[in-house]
Short mmCIF file of C-alpha atoms and ligand atoms in Angstrom, two decimals:
data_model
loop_
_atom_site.label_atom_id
_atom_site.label_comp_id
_atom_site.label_asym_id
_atom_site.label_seq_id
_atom_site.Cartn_x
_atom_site.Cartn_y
_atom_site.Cartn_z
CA UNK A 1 0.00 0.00 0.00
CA UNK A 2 1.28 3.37 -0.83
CA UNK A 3 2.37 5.84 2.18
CA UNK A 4 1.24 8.90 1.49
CA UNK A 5 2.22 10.21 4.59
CA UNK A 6 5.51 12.25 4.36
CA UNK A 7 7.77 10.93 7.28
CA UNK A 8 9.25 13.72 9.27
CA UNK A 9 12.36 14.74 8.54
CA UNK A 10 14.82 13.89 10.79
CA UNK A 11 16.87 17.05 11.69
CA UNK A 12 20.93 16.33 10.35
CA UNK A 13 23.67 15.87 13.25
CA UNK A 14 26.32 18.92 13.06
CA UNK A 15 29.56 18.78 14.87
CA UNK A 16 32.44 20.62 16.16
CA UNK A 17 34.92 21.31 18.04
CA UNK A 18 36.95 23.85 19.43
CA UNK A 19 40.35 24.45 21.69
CA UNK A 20 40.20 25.53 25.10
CA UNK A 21 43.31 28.16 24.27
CA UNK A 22 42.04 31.39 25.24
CA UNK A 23 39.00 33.83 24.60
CA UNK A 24 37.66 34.36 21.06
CA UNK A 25 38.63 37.03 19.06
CA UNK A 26 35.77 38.84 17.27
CA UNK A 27 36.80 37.36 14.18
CA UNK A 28 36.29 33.61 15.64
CA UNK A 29 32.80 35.22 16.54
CA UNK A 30 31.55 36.73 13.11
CA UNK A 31 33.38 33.87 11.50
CA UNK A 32 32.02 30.80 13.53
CA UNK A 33 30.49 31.19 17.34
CA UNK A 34 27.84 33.99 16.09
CA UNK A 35 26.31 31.03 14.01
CA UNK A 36 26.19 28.07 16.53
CA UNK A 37 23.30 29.51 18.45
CA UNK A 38 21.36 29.57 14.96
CA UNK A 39 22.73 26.64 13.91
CA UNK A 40 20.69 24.37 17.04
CA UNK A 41 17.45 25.32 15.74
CA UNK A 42 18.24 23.83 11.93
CA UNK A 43 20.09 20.56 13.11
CA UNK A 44 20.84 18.78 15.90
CA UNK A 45 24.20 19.99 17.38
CA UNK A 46 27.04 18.31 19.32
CA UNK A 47 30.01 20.96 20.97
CA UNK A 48 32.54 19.88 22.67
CA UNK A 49 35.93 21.47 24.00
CA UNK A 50 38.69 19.40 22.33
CA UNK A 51 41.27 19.91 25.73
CA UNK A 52 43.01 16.67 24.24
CA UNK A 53 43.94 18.47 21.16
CA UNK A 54 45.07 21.29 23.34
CA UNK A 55 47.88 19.25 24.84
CA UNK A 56 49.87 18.50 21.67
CA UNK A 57 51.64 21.85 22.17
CA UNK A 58 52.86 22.32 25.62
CA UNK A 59 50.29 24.04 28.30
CA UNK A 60 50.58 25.54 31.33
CA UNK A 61 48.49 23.20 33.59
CA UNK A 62 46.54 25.65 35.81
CA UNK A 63 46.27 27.77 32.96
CA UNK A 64 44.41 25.13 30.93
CA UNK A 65 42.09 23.85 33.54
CA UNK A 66 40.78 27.60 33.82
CA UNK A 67 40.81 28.26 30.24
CA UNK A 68 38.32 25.49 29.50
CA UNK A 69 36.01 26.30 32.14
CA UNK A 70 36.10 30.22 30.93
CA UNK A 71 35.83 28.15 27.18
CA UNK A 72 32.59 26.18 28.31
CA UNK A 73 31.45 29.07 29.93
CA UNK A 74 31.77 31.12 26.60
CA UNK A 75 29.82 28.92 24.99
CA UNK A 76 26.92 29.08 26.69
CA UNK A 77 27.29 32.85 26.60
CA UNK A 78 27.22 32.70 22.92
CA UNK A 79 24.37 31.46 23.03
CA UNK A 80 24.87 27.39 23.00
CA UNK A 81 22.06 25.63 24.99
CA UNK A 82 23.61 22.71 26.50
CA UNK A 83 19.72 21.53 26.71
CA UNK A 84 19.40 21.63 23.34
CA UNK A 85 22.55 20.90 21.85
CA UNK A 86 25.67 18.14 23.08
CA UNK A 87 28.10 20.08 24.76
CA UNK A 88 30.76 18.54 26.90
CA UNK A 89 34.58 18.14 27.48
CA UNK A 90 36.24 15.75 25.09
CA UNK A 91 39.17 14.01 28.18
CA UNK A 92 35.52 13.72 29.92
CA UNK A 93 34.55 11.00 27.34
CA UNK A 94 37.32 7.91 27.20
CA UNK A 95 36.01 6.98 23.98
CA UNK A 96 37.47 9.59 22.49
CA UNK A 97 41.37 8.23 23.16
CA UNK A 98 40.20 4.65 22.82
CA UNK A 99 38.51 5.10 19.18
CA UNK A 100 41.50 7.41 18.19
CA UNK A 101 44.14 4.68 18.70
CA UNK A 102 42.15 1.93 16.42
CA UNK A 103 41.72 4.50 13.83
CA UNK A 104 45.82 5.35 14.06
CA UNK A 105 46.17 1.44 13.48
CA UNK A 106 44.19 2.41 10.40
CA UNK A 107 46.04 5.42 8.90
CA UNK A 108 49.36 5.39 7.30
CA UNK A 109 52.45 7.44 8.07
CA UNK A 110 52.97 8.37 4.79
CA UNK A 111 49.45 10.36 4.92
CA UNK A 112 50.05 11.78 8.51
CA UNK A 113 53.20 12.68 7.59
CA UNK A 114 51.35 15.07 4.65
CA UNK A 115 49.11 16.93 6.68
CA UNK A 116 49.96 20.42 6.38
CA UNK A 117 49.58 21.75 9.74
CA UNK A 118 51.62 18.96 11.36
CA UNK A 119 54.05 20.54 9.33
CA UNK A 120 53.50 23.89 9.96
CA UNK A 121 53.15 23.13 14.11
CA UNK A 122 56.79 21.11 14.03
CA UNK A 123 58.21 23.71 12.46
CA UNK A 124 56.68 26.16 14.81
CA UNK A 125 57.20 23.97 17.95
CA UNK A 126 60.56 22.84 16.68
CA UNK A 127 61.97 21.38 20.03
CA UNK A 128 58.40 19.60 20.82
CA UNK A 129 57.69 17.57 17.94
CA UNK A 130 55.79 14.80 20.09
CA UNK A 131 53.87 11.89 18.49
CA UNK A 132 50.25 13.30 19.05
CA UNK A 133 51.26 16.28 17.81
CA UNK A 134 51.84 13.54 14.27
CA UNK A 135 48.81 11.51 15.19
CA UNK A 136 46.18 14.59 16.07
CA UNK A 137 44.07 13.91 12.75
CA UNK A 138 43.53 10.47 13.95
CA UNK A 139 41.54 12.14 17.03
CA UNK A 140 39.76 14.13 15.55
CA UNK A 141 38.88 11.54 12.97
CA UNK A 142 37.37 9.82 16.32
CA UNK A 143 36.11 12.72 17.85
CA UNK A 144 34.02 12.95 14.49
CA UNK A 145 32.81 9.52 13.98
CA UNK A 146 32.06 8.28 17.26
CA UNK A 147 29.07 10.62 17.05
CA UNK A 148 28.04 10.18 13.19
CA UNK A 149 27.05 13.55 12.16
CA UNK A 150 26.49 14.43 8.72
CA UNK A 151 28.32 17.57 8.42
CA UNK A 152 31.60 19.32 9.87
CA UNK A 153 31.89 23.09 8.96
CA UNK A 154 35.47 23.60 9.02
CA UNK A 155 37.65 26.33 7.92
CA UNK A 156 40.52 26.36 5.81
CA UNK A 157 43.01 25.26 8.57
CA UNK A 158 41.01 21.72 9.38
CA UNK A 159 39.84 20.93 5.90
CA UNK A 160 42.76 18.44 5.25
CA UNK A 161 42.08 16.43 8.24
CA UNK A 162 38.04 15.88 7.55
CA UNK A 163 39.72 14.65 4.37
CA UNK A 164 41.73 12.16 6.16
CA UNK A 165 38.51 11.38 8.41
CA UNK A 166 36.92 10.90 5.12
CA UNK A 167 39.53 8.62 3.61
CA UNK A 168 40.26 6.46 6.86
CA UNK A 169 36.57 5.90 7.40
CA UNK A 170 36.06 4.43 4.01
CA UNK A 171 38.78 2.71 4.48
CA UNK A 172 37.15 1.00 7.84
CA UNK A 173 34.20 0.44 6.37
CA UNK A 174 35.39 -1.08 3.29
CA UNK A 175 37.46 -3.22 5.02
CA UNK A 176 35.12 -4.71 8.20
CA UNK A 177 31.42 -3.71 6.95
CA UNK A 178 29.50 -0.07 7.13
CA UNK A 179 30.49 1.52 10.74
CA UNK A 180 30.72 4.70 10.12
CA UNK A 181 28.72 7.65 8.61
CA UNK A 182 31.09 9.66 6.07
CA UNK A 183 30.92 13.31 7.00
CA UNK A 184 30.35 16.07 4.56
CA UNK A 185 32.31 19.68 4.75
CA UNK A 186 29.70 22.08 6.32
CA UNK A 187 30.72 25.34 4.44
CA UNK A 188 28.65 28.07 6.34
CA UNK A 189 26.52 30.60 4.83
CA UNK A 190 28.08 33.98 5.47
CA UNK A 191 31.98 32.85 5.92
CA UNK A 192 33.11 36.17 6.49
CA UNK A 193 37.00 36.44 6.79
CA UNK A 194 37.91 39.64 9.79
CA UNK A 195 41.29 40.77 9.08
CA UNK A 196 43.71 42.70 11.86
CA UNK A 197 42.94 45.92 12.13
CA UNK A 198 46.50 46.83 12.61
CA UNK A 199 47.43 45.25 9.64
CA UNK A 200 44.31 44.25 7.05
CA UNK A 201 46.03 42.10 5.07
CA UNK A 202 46.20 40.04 8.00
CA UNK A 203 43.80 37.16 9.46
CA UNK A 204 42.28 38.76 13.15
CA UNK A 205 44.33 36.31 15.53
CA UNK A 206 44.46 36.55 19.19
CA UNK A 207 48.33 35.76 19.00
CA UNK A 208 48.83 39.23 17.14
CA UNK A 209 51.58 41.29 19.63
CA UNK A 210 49.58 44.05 18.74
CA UNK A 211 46.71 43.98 21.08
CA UNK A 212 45.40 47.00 18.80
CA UNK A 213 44.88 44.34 16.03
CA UNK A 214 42.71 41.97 17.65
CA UNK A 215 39.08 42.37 19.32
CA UNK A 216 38.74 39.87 22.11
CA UNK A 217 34.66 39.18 22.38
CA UNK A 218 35.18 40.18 25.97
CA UNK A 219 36.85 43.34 25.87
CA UNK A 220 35.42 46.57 27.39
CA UNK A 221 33.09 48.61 25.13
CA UNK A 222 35.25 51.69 25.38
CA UNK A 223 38.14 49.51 24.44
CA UNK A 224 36.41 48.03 21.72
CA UNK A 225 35.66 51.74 20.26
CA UNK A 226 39.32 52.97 21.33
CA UNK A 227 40.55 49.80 18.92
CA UNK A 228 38.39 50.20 16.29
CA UNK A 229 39.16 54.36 16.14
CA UNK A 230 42.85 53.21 15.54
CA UNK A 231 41.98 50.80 12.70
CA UNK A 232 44.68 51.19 10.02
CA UNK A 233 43.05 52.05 6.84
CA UNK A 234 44.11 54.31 3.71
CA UNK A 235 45.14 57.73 2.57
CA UNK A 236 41.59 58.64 0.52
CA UNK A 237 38.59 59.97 2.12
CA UNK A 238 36.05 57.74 0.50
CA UNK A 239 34.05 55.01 2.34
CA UNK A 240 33.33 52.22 -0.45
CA UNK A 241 34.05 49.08 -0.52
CA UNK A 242 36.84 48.52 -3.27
CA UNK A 243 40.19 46.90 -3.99
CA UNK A 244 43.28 48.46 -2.60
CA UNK A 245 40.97 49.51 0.60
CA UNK A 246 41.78 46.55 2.62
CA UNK A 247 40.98 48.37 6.20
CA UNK A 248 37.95 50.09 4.61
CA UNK A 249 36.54 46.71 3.34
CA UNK A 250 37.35 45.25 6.70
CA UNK A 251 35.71 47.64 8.67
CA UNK A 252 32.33 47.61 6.96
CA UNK A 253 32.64 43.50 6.55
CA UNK A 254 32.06 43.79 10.41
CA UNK A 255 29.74 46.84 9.71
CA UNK A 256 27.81 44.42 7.52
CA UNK A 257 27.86 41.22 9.28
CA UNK A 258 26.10 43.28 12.23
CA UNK A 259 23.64 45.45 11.11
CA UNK A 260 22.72 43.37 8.20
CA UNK A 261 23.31 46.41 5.63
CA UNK A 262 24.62 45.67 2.44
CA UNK A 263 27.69 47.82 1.37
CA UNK A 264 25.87 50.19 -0.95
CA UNK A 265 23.91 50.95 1.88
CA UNK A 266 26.54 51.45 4.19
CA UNK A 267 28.56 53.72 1.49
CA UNK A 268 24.85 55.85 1.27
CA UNK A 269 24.91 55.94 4.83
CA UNK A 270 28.28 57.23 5.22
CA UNK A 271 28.76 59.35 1.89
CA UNK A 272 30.22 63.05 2.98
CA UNK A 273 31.38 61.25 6.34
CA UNK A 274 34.88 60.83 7.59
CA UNK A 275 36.73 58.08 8.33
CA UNK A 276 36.62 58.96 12.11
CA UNK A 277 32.85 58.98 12.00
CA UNK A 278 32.54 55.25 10.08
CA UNK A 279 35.33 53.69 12.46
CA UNK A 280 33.67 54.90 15.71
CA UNK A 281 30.18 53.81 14.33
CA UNK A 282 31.63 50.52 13.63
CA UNK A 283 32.96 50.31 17.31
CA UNK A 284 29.80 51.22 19.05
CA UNK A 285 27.61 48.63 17.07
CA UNK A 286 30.28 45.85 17.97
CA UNK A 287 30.39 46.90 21.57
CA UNK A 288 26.45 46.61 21.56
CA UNK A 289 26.47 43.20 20.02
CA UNK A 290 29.22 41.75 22.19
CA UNK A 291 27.58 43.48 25.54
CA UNK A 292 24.99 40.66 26.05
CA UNK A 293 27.94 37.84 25.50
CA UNK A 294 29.80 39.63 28.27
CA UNK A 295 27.01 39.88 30.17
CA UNK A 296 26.11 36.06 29.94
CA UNK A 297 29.83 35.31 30.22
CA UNK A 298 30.25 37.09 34.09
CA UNK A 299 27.08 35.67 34.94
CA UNK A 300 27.98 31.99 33.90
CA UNK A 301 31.27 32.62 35.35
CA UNK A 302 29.84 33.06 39.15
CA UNK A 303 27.97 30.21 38.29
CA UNK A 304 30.71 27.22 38.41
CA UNK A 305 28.17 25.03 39.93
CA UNK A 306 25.32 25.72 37.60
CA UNK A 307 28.66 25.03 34.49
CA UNK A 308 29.56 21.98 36.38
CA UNK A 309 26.09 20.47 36.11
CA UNK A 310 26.24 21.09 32.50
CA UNK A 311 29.42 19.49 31.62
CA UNK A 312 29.01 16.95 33.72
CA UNK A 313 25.36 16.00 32.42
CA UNK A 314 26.65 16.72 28.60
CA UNK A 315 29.97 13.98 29.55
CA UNK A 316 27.30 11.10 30.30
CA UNK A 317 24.79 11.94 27.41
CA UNK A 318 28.25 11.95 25.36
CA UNK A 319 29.40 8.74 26.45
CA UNK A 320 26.66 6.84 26.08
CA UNK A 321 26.44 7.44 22.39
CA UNK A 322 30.01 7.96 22.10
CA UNK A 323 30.02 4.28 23.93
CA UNK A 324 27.87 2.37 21.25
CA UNK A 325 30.14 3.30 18.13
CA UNK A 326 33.08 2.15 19.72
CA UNK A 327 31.63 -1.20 20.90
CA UNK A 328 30.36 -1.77 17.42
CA UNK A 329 33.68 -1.00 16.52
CA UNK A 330 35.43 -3.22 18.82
CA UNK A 331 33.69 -5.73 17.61
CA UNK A 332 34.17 -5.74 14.19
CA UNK A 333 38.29 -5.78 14.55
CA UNK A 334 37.72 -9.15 16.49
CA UNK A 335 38.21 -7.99 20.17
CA UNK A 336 36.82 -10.15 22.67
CA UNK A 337 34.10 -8.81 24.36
CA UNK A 338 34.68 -8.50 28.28
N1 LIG B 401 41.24 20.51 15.36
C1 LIG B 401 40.28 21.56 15.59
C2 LIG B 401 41.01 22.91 15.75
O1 LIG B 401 42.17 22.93 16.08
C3 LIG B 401 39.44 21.31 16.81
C4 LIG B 401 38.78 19.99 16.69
C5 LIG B 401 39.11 18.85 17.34
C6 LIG B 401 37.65 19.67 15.86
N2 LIG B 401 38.29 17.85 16.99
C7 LIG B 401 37.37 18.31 16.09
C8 LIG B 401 36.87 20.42 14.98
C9 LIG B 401 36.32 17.67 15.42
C10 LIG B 401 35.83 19.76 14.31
C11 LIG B 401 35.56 18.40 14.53
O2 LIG B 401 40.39 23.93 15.57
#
């Protein structure tokens, strides 16, 4: 008989994770954390703070058991529901380690050995070239398919290793039977790129020396407008969005991303103005959108019990599914069952 009943869709599984190494910059925010909260509503979302990852350079303990509590805390003041959405510590969730070292049994060197930011990290961390710091891909491969979603966004800088997540869980499933979902490169909407405003040519990072460069999403309004009234920008007088005007462009990107205004209307809006004017506008709107983050973020901050019950209650929701893939897993390469 025919069904003529549509079934209901089921909503697609979204995942991603982030490092516990210090606040966001604004440019993390427009570019990723600004979405997440949006995101929970359209599919079902798993966040977790990758502290595991965090180790394959060297950290200063203390300094990274507060920075993931501040992390998880940011999170939720970006607007993450931990009700709605997965969110937990990955070194909360064994599975994590334990999947990680059957998929390294699964990768070759040859194809570690080509990932571009293990090369860029060694050469950066020359007297630390450890072996997770080789096998990190093979993590994150298990961070990722422990939990099956369908898409990863990524940026540039991790689109190599969903490759290799990819590639090594064909390879699995080729090789012992379907296990694993293959995930699919979530490219976001709006993927706006913030440069420094020190330098525009420059990605916004928070490990800029100039602290004039970077907006943290927790700095003080009247810092925020102090920064953005020293934005480097160009000899002309015109605001309009054009080649050559990297610091111009930059300034109403952000201008854009916030307000929603398209550049024509920001170049109507500003036509006759000076540069002063546009660069102070754009600090006050950024200072308004950040104030309720800042806000949440104190508030969750006093709150360590109220952050405790979340992480904790996102670790066992997390390990039981996390759990199930690996047995099935286990399985398959022929361990014995206890
Ligand atoms: N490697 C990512 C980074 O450095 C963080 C990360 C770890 C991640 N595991 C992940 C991102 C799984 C997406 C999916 O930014």
């Amino acid at each position: 008989m025919e069904n003529t009943t549509p079934k209901p869709e089921r909503k697609k599984v979204m995942l991603s994770g982030i490092q516990p190494t210090g606040v966001f910059t604004l440019g993390n925010y427009i570019g990723a954390v600004r979405n997440w909260g949006n995101l929970q509503e359209e599919y079902n979302c798993i966040y977790f703070i990758a502290d595991l990852h965090a180790i394959t350079v060297r950290q200063d303990p203390a300094k990274l058991k507060k920075q993931t509590m501040e992390c998880f805390a940011l999170l939720l003041a970006c607007g993450i529901d931990p009700e709605k959405s997965l969110t937990f510590i990955q070194s909360h969730v064994p599975a994590h380690a334990e999947l990680s070292w059957v998929l390294s049994c699964h990768t070759q060197f040859g194809e570690l050995s080509r990932m571009t930011q293990f090369k860029d990290k060694s050469a950066k961390h020359a007297d630390n070239v450890n072996a997770g710091l080789f096998t990190y891909p093979d993590l994150m491969a298990a961070d990722i398919l422990l939990y099956k979603p369908d898409f990863v966004p990524v940026g540039a800088d991790q689109k190599q290793h969903l490759e290799l997540t990819r590639d090594v869980a064909n390879r699995f499933n080729n090789l012992y039977g379907n296990t694993f979902v293959v995930p699919e490169p979530y490219i976001p909407k709006a993927g706006a790129k913030i440069m420094s405003l020190a330098d525009p040519t420059k990605k916004m990072s928070k490990s800029d020396e100039n602290v004039n460069g970077f907006i943290s999403i927790l700095d003080d309004p009247g810092v925020i407008v102090k920064k953005f009234k020293r934005a480097v920008t160009d000899s002309e007088m015109e605001i309009a969005y054009r080649e050559g005007k990297d610091g111009i462009n930059n300034l109403m990107t952000i201008y854009s991303v916030i307000t929603g205004k398209n550049y024509e209307q920001i170049e109507q809006e500003f036509a006759g103005k000076g540069y002063g004017d546009f660069k102070t506008a754009v600090g006050e709107v950024v200072a308004e959108e950040l104030r309720p983050v800042r806000e949440n973020f104190e508030r969750y901050s006093k709150d360590k019990a109220y952050l405790q019950e979340m992480y904790r209650k996102g670790a066992e929701q997390a390990e039981r599914f996390a759990r199930r893939t690996l047995e099935k897993v286990y399985k398959k390469v022929g361990f014995l069952p206890r």
